[in-house]
PDB file of C-alpha atoms in Angstrom:
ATOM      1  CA  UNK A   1       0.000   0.000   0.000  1.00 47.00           C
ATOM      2  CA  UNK A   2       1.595   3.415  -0.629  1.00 50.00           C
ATOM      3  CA  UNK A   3       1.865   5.769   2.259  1.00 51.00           C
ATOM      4  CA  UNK A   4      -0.210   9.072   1.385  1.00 56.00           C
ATOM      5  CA  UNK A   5       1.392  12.306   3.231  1.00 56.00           C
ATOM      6  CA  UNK A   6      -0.646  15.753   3.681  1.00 57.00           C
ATOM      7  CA  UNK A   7      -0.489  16.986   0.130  1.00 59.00           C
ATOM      8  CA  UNK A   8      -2.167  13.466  -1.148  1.00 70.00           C
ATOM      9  CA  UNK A   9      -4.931  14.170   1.451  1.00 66.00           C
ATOM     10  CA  UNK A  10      -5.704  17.650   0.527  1.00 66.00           C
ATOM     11  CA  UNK A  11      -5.597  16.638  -3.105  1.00 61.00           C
ATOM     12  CA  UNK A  12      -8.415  13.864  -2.334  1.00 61.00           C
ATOM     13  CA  UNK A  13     -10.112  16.594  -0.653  1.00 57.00           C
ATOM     14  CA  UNK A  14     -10.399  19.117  -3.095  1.00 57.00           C
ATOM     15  CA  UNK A  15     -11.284  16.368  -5.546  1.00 60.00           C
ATOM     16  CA  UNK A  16     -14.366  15.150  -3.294  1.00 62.00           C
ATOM     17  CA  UNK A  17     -15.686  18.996  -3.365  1.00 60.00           C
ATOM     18  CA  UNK A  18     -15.497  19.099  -7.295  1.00 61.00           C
ATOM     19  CA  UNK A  19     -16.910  15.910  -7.668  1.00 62.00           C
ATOM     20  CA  UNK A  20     -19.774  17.127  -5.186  1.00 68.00           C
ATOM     21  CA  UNK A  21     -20.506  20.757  -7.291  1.00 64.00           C
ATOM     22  CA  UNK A  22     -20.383  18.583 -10.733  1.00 65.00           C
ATOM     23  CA  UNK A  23     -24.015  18.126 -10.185  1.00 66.00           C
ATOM     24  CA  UNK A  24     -24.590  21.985  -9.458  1.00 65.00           C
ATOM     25  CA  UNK A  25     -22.019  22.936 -11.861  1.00 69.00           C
ATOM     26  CA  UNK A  26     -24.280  21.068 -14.706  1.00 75.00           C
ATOM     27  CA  UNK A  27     -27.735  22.863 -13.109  1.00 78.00           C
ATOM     28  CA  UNK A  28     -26.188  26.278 -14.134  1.00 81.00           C
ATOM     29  CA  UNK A  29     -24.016  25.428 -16.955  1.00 86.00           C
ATOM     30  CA  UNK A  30     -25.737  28.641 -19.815  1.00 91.00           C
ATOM     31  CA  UNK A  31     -27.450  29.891 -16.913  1.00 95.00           C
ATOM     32  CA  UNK A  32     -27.599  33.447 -15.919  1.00 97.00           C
ATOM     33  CA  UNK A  33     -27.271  34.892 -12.298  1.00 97.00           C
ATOM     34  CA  UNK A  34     -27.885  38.792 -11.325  1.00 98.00           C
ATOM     35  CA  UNK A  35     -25.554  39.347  -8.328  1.00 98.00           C
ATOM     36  CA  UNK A  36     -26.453  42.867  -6.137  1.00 97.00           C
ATOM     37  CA  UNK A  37     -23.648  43.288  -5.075  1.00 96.00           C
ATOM     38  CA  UNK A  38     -23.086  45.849  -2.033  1.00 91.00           C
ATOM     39  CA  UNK A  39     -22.791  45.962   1.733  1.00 87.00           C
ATOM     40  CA  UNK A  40     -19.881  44.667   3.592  1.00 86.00           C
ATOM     41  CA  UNK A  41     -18.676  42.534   0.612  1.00 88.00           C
ATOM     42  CA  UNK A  42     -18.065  45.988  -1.404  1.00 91.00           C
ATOM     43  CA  UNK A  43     -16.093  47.642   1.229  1.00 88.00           C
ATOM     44  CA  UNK A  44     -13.958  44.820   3.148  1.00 91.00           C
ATOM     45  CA  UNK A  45     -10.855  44.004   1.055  1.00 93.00           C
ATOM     46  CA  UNK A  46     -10.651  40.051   1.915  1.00 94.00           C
ATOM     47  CA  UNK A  47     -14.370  40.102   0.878  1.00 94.00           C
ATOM     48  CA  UNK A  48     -14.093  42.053  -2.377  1.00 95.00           C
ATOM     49  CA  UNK A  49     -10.904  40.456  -3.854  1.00 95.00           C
ATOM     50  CA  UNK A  50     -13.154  36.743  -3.203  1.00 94.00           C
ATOM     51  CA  UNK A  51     -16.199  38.311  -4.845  1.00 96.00           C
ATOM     52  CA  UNK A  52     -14.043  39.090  -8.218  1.00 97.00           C
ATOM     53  CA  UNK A  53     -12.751  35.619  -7.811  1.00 95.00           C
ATOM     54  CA  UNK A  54     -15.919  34.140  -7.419  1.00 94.00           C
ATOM     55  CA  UNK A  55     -17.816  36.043 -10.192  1.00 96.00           C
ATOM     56  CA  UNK A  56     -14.638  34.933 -13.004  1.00 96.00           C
ATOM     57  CA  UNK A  57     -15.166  31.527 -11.771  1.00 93.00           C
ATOM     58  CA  UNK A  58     -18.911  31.237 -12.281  1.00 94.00           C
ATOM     59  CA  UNK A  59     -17.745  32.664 -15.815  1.00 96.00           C
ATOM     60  CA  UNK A  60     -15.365  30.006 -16.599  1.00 93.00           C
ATOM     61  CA  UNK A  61     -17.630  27.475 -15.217  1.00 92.00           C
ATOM     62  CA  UNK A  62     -20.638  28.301 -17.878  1.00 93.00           C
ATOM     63  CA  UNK A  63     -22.511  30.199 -16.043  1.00 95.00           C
ATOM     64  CA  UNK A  64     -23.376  34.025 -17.227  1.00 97.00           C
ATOM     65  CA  UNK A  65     -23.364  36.159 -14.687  1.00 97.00           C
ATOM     66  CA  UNK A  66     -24.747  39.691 -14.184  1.00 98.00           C
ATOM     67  CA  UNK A  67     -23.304  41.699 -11.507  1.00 98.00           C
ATOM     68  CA  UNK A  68     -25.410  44.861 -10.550  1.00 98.00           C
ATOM     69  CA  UNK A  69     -24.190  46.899  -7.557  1.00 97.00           C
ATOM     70  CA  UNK A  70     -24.597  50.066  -5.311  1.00 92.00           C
ATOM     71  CA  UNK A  71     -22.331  52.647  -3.912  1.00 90.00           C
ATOM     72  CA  UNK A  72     -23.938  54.814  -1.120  1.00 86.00           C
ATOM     73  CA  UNK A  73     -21.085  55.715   0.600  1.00 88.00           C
ATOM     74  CA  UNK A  74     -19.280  56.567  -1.748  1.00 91.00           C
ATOM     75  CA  UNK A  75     -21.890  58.565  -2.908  1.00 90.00           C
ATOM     76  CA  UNK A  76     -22.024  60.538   0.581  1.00 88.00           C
ATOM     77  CA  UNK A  77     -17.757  60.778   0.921  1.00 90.00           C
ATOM     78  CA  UNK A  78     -18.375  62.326  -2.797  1.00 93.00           C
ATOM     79  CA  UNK A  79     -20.590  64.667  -1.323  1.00 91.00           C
ATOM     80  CA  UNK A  80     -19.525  65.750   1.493  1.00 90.00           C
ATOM     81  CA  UNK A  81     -15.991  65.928  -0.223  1.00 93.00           C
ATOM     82  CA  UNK A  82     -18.033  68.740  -2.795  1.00 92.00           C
ATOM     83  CA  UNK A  83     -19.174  70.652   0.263  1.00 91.00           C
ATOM     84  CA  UNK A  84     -22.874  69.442  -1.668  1.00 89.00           C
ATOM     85  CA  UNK A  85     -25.494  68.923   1.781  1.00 85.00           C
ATOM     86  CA  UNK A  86     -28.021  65.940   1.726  1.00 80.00           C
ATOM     87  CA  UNK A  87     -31.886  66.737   2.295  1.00 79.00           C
ATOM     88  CA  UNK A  88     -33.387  63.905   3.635  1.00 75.00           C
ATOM     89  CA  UNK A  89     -37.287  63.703   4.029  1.00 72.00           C
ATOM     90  CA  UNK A  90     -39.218  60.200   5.795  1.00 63.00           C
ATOM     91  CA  UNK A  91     -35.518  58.864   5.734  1.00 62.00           C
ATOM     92  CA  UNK A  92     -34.966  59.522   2.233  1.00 68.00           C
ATOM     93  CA  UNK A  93     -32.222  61.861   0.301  1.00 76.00           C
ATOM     94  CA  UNK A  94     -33.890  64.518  -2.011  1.00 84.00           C
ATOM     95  CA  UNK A  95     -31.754  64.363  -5.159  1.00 90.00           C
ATOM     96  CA  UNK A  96     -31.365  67.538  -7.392  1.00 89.00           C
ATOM     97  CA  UNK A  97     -29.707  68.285 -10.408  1.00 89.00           C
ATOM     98  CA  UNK A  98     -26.547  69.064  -8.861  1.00 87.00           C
ATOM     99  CA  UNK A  99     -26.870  65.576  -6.626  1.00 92.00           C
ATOM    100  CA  UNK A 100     -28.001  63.538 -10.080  1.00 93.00           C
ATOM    101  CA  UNK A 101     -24.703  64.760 -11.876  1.00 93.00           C
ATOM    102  CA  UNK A 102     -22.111  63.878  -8.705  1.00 93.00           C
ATOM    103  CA  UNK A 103     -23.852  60.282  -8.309  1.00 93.00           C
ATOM    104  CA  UNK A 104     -23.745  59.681 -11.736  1.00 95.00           C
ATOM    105  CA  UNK A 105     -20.399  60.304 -12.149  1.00 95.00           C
ATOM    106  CA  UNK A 106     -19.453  58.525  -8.470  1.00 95.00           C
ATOM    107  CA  UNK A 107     -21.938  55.002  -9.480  1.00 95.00           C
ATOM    108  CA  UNK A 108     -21.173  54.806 -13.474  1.00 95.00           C
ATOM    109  CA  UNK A 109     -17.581  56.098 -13.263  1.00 94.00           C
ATOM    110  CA  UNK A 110     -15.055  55.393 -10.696  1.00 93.00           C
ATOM    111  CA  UNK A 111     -17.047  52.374  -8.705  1.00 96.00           C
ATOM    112  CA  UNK A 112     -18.446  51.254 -11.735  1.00 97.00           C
ATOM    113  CA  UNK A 113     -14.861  50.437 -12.597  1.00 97.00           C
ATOM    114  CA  UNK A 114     -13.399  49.619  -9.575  1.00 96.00           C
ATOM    115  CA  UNK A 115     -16.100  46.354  -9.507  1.00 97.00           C
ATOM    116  CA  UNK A 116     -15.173  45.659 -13.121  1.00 98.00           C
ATOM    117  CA  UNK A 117     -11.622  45.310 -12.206  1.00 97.00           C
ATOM    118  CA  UNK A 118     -11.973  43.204  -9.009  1.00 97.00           C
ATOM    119  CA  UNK A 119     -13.679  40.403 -11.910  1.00 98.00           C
ATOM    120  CA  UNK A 120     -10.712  41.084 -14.506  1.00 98.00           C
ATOM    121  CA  UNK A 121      -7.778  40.803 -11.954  1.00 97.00           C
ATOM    122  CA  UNK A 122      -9.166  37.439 -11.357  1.00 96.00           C
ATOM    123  CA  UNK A 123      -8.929  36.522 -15.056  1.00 95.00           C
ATOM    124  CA  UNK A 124     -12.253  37.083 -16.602  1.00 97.00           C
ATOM    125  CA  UNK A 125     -13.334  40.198 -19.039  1.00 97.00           C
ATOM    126  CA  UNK A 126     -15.676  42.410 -17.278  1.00 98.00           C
ATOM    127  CA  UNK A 127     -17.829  45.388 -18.855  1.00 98.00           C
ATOM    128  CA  UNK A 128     -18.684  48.411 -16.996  1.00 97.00           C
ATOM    129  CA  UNK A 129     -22.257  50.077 -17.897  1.00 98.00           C
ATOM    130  CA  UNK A 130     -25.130  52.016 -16.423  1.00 97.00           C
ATOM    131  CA  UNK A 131     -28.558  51.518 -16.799  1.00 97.00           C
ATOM    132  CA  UNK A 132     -27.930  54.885 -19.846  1.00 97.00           C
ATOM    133  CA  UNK A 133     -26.429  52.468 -21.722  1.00 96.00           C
ATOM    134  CA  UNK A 134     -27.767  50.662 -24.784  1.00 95.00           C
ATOM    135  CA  UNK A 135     -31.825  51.718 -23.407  1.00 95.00           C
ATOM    136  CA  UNK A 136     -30.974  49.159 -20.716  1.00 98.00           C
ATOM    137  CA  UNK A 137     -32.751  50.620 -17.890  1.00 98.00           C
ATOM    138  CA  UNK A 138     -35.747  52.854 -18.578  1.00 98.00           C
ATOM    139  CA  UNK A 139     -36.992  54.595 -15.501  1.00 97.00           C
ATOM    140  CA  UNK A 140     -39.975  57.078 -14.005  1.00 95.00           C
ATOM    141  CA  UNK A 141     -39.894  59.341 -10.716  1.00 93.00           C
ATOM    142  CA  UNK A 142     -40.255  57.381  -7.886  1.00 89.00           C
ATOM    143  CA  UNK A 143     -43.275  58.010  -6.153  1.00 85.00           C
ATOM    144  CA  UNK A 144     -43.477  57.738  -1.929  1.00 81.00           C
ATOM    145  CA  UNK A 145     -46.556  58.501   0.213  1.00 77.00           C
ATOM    146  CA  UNK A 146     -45.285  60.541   3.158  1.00 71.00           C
ATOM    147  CA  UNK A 147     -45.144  58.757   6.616  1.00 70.00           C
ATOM    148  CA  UNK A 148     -46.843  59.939   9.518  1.00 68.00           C
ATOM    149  CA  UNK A 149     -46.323  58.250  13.024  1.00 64.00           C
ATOM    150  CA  UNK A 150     -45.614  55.373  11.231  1.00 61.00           C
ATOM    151  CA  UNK A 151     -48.632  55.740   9.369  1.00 67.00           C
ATOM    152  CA  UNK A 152     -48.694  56.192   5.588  1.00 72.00           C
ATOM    153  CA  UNK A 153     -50.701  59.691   4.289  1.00 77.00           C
ATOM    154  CA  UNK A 154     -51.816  61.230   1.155  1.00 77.00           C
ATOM    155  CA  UNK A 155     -49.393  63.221   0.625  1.00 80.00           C
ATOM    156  CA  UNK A 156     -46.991  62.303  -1.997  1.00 81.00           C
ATOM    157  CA  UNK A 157     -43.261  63.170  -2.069  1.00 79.00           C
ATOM    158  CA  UNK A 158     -40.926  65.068  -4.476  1.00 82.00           C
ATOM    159  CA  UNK A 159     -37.411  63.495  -3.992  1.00 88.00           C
ATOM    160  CA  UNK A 160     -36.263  65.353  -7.146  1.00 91.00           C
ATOM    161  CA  UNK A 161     -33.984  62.609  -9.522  1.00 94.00           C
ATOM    162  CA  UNK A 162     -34.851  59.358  -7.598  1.00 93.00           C
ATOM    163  CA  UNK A 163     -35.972  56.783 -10.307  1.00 94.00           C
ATOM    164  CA  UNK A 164     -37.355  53.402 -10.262  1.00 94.00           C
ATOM    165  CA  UNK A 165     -37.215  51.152 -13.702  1.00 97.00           C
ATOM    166  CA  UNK A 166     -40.237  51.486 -15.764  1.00 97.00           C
ATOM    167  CA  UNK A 167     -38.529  49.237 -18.880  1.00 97.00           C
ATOM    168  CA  UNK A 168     -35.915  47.189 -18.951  1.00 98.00           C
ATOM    169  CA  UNK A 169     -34.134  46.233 -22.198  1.00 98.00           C
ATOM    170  CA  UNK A 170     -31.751  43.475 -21.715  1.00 97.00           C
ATOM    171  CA  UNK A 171     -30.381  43.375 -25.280  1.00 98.00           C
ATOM    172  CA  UNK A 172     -26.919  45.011 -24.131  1.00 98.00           C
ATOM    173  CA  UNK A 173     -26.637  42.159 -21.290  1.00 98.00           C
ATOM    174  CA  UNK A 174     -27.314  39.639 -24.158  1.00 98.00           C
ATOM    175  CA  UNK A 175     -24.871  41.180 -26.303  1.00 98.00           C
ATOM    176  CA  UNK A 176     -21.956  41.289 -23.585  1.00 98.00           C
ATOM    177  CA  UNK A 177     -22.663  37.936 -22.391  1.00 97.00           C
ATOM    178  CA  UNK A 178     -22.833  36.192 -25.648  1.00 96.00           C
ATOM    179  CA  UNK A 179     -19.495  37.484 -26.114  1.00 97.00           C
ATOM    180  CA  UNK A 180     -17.885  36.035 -23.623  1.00 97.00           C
ATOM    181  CA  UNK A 181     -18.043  39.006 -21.440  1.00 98.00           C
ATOM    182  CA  UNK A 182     -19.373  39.727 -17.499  1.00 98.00           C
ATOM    183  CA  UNK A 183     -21.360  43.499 -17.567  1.00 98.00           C
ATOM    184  CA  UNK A 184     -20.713  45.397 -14.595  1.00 98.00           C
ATOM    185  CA  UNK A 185     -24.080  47.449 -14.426  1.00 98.00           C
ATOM    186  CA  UNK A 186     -24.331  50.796 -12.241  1.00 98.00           C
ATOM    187  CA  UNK A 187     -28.121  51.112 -11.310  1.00 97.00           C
ATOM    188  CA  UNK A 188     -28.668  54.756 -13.023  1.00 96.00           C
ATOM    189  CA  UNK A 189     -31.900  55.017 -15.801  1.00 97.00           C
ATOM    190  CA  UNK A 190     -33.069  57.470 -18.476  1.00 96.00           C
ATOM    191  CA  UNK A 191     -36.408  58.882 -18.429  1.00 95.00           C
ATOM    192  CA  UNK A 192     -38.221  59.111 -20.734  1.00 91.00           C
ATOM    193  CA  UNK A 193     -37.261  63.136 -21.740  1.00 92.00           C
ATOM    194  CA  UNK A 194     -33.775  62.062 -21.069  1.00 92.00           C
ATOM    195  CA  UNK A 195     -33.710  63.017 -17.445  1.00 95.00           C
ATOM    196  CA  UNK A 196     -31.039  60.877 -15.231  1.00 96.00           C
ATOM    197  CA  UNK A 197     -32.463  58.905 -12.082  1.00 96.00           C
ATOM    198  CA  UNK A 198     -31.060  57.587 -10.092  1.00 94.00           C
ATOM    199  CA  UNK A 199     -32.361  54.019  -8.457  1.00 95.00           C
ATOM    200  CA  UNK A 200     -31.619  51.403  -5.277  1.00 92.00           C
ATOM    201  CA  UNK A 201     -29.623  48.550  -6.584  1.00 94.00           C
ATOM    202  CA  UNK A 202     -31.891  45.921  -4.884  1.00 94.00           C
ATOM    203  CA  UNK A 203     -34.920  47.580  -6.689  1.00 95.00           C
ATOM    204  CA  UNK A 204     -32.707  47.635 -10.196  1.00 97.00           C
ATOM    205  CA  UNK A 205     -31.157  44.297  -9.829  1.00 97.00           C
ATOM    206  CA  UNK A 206     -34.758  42.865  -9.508  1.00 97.00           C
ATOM    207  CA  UNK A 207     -36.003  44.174 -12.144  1.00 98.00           C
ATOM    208  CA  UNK A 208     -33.072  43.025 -14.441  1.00 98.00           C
ATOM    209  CA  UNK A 209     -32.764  39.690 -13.074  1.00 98.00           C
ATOM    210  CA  UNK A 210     -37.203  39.612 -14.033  1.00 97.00           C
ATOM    211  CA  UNK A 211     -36.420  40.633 -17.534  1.00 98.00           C
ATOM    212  CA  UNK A 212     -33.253  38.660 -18.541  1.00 98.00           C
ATOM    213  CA  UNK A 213     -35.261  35.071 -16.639  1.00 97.00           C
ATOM    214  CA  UNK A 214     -32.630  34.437 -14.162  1.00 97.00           C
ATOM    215  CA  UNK A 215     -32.027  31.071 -12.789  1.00 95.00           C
ATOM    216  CA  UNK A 216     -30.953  33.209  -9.598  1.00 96.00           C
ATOM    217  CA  UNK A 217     -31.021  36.405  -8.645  1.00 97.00           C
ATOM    218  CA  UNK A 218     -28.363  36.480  -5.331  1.00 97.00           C
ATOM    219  CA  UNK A 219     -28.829  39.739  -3.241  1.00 96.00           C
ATOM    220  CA  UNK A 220     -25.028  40.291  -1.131  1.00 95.00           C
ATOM    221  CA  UNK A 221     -26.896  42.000   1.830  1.00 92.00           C
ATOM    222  CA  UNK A 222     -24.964  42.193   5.553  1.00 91.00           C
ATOM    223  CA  UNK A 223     -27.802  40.017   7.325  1.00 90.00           C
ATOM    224  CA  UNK A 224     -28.162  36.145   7.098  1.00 90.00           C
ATOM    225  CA  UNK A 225     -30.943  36.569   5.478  1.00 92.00           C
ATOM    226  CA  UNK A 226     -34.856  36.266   6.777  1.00 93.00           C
ATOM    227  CA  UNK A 227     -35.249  34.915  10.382  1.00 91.00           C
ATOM    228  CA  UNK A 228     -37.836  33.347  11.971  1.00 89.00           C
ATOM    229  CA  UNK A 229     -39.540  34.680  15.107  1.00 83.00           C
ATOM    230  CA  UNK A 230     -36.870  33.003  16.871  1.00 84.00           C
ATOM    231  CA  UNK A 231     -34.233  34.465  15.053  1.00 86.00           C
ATOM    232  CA  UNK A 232     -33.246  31.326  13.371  1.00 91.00           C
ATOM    233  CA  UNK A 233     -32.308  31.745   9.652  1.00 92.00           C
ATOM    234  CA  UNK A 234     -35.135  30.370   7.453  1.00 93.00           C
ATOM    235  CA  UNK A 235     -33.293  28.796   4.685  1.00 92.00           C
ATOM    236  CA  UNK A 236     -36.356  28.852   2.061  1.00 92.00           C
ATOM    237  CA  UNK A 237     -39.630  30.654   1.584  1.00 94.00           C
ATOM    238  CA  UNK A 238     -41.889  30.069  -1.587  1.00 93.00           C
ATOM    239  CA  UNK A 239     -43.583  33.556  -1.978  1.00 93.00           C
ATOM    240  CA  UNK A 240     -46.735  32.796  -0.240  1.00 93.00           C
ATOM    241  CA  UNK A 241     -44.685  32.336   2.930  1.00 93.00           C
ATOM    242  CA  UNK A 242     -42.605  35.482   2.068  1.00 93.00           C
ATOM    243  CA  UNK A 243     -45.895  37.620   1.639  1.00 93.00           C
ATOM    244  CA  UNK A 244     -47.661  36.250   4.908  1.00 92.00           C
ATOM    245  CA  UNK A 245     -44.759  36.892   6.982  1.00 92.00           C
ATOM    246  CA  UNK A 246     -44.847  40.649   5.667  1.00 91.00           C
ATOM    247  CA  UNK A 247     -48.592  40.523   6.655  1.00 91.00           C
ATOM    248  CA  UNK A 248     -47.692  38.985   9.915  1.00 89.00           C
ATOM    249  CA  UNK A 249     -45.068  41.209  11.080  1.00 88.00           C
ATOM    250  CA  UNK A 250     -42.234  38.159  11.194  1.00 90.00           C
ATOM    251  CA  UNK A 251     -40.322  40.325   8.499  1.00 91.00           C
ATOM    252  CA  UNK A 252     -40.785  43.364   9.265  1.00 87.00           C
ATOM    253  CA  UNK A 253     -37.814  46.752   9.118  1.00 84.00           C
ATOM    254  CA  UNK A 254     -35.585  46.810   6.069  1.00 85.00           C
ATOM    255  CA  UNK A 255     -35.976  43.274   5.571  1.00 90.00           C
ATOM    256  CA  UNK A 256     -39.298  44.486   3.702  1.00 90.00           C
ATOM    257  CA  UNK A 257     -37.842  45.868   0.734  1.00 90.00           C
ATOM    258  CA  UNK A 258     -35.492  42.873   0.136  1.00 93.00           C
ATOM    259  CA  UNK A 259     -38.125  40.382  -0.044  1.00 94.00           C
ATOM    260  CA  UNK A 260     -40.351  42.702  -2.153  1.00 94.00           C
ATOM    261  CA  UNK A 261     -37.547  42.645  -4.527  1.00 95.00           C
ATOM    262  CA  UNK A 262     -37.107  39.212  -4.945  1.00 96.00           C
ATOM    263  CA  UNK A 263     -40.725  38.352  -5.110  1.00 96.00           C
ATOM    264  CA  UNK A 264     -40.908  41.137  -7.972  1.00 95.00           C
ATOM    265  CA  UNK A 265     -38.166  39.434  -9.214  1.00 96.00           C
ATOM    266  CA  UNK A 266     -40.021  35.844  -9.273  1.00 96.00           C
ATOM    267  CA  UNK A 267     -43.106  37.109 -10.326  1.00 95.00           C
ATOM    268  CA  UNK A 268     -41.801  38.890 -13.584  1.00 95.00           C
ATOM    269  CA  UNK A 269     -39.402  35.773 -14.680  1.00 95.00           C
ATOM    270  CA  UNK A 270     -36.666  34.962 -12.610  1.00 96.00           C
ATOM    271  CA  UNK A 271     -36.549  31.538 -11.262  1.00 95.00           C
ATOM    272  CA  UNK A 272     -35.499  31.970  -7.751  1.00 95.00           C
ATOM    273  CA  UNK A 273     -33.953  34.815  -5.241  1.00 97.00           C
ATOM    274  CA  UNK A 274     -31.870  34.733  -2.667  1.00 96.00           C
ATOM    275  CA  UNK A 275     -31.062  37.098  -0.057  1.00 96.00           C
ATOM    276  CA  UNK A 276     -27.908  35.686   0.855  1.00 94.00           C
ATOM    277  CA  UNK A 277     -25.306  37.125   3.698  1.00 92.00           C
ATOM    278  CA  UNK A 278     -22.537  38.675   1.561  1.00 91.00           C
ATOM    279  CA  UNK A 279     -20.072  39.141   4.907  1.00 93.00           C
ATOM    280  CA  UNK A 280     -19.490  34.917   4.254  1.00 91.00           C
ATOM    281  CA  UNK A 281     -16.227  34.492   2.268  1.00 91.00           C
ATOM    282  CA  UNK A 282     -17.533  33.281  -1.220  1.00 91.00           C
ATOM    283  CA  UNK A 283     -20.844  33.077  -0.175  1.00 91.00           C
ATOM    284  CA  UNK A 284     -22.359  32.846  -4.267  1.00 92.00           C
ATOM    285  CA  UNK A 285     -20.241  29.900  -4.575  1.00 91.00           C
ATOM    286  CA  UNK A 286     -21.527  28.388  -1.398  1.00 89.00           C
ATOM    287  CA  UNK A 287     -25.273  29.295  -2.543  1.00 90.00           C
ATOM    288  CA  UNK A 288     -25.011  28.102  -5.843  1.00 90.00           C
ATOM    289  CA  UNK A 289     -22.775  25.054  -5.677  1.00 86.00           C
ATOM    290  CA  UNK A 290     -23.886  23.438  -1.845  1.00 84.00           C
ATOM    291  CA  UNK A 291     -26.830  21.960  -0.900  1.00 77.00           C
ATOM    292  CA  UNK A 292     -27.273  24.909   1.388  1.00 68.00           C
ATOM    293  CA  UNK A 293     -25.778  28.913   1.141  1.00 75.00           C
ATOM    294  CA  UNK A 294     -26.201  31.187   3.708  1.00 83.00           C
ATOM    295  CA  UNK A 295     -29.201  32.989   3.145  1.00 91.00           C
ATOM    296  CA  UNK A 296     -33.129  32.278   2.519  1.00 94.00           C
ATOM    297  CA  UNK A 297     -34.181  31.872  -1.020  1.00 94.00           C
ATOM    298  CA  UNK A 298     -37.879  32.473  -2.502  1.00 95.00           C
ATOM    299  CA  UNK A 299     -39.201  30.870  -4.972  1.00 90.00           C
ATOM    300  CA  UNK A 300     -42.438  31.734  -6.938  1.00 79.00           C
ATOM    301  CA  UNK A 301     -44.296  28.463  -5.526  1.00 65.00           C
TER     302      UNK A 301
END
């Protein structure tokens, strides 16, 4: 019998975790995955330089993925560099024309490439766009009913160049991604006069990953995802569960918009979304690859 020494046994291990994602590997294989990508996994270096690593992998693996992220503080270090003050009314900033031309240039411009690079220093080609580019994202003024006490009134609010996507025209993802390529979306849209708007990345990566039919669409987010009233990570909800638990006040906070997103998501085409805890080293690869990620994930049914 020969003797087998460390290297040997690491060797059989890494072989046993291929061998287990070959069966994962094949789900996905011409797939394609919208990553929001954000949070603690944007900001943390260890965490970042994995995510670019991760994203060229699912690349070389056959899977197309579409990697759509935010960039709020950067946004307000931009600002506040500029001397330019935030209004903020019900918790929300008031954009104006000035604000709309410093976040353009902040989201589409220097972390738009910044993201793009983490994915080609790990060896795959990555595209940097906005939501201006190629009629991708078409958006409209987002509308909010002012809050008071808690309590939601009649009285609607003007936060100036704050969008949400009204059309979405995924021939520019096709395009890139046929091509071998990985686009790097930031989550600005046109109106339809022309007007820039800016939009939340959960909100615009939901309504890409609806459009395009996503096999997944994985929301980075620095929560484990949805807990129970126990606090115990629920690891799947079908969207029936997702909206009774709204209704029920077991998600309740900011979890709200996140599952509102990925049930928008399901209903208009994707297959499944999952708000998955993006401060776990490699956590796509862990959703997409084990039997379990860590996160929840809805499906439609």
């Amino acid at each position: 019998m020969t003797a087998t020494g460390p290297g040997d046994r690491e060797a059989q291990v890494r072989a046993e975790v291929l061998a287990r994602a070959l069966p994962y590997l094949r789900r996905y294989a011409g797939d394609t995955v919208v990553v929001k990508y954000g949070g603690s996994a944007m900001v943390d270096t260890t965490l970042s330089t994995a995510f670019g690593h991760d994203i060229a992998l699912l690349k070389q693996v056959g899977v197309n993925p579409v990697v759509v992220h935010g960039g709020g503080p950067q946004i307000s270090a931009m600002l506040k560099r500029l001397q330019i003050e935030s209004t903020f009314i019900d918790g929300l900033r008031v954009t104006d024309a000035a604000m709309i031309d410093v976040i353009e240039m902040v989201l589409a411009g220097k972390v738009n490439k910044q993201v793009a690079g983490l994915i080609n220093r790990a060896g795959a080609l990555a595209v940097g766009i906005s939501g201006l580019d190629g009629g991708l994202i078409t958006a409209r003024r987002l509308l909010r009913r002012a809050r008071e006490n808690g309590v939601e009134t009649d009285r609607m609010l003007d936060l100036g160049f704050v969008g949400e996507p009204a059309r979405i025209d995924p021939r520019v993802i096709y395009a890139l991604s046929g091509s071998g390529l990985i686009p790097v979306i930031a989550p600005i849209g046109a109106g339809e006069q022309g007007e820039t708007y800016n939009i939340n990345a959960d909100t615009a990566a939901g309504a890409i990953a609806g459009a395009v039919n996503a096999s997944r669409l994985l929301m980075l987010t620095d929560v484990p995802g949805v807990l129970d009233g126990d606090g115990r990570l629920i690891p799947e909800l079908t969207a029936e569960d997702a909206r009774r638990g709204i209704a029920s006040g077991m998600i309740s906070g900011g979890m709200i918009p996140k599952v509102e997103t990925c049930l928008e998501a399901v209903r208009a085409g994707a297959r499944a979304a999952v708000i998955l805890d993006g401060r776990v080293q490699h956590s796509c690869l862990l959703e997409l690859f084990t039997e379990a990620g860590p996160g929840t994930l809805i499906r439609g049914a």
